[in-house]
mmCIF file of C-alpha atoms in Angstrom:
data_model
loop_
_atom_site.group_PDB
_atom_site.id
_atom_site.type_symbol
_atom_site.label_atom_id
_atom_site.label_comp_id
_atom_site.label_asym_id
_atom_site.label_seq_id
_atom_site.Cartn_x
_atom_site.Cartn_y
_atom_site.Cartn_z
ATOM 1 C CA MET A 1 0.000 0.000 0.000
ATOM 2 C CA GLY A 2 1.135 3.561 -0.559
ATOM 3 C CA ARG A 3 4.065 4.746 -2.640
ATOM 4 C CA GLN A 4 7.278 2.784 -3.129
ATOM 5 C CA SER A 5 9.903 3.057 -0.411
ATOM 6 C CA THR A 6 12.654 4.301 -2.728
ATOM 7 C CA LEU A 7 10.433 7.107 -4.021
ATOM 8 C CA LEU A 8 9.584 8.149 -0.474
ATOM 9 C CA VAL A 9 13.255 8.278 0.567
ATOM 10 C CA TYR A 10 14.067 10.336 -2.529
ATOM 11 C CA ARG A 11 11.248 12.793 -1.806
ATOM 12 C CA VAL A 12 12.263 13.322 1.820
ATOM 13 C CA ILE A 13 16.061 13.342 1.451
ATOM 14 C CA CYS A 14 16.709 14.670 -2.059
ATOM 15 C CA THR A 15 13.841 17.123 -2.518
ATOM 16 C CA ASP A 16 13.378 17.964 1.185
ATOM 17 C CA GLU A 17 9.636 17.324 1.040
ATOM 18 C CA ASP A 18 7.650 17.655 4.257
ATOM 19 C CA ALA A 19 6.089 14.294 5.160
ATOM 20 C CA MET A 20 3.713 15.561 7.859
ATOM 21 C CA ARG A 21 0.605 15.110 5.719
ATOM 22 C CA TRP A 22 1.515 11.731 4.225
ATOM 23 C CA GLY A 23 -0.746 8.778 4.837
ATOM 24 C CA GLU A 24 0.021 6.038 7.354
ATOM 25 C CA GLU A 25 0.992 3.600 4.565
ATOM 26 C CA ASP A 26 3.556 6.019 3.148
ATOM 27 C CA ILE A 27 5.086 6.695 6.558
ATOM 28 C CA GLY A 28 5.319 2.939 7.170
ATOM 29 C CA ASN A 29 7.042 2.420 3.811
ATOM 30 C CA LEU A 30 9.434 5.272 4.559
ATOM 31 C CA ARG A 31 10.281 3.679 7.907
ATOM 32 C CA VAL A 32 11.026 0.351 6.173
ATOM 33 C CA ALA A 33 13.266 2.040 3.603
ATOM 34 C CA LEU A 34 15.201 4.045 6.189
ATOM 35 C CA ASN A 35 15.711 0.935 8.340
ATOM 36 C CA ALA A 36 17.078 -0.868 5.273
ATOM 37 C CA LEU A 37 19.555 1.977 4.711
ATOM 38 C CA LEU A 38 20.651 1.770 8.348
ATOM 39 C CA ARG A 39 21.317 -1.953 7.977
ATOM 40 C CA LEU A 40 23.104 -1.441 4.660
ATOM 41 C CA PHE A 41 25.486 1.151 6.066
ATOM 42 C CA ARG A 42 25.648 -0.515 9.500
ATOM 43 C CA LEU A 43 24.664 2.606 11.404
#
């Protein structure tokens, strides 16, 4: 549900889009994508 995780990361990090009004599905997908980046870079 919602937009793809990679698109959400791009919109928040690269275009500095405010995510306050995003739906619950989009926020969940963003959380999944950011957690994957943390694991990838071992942060």
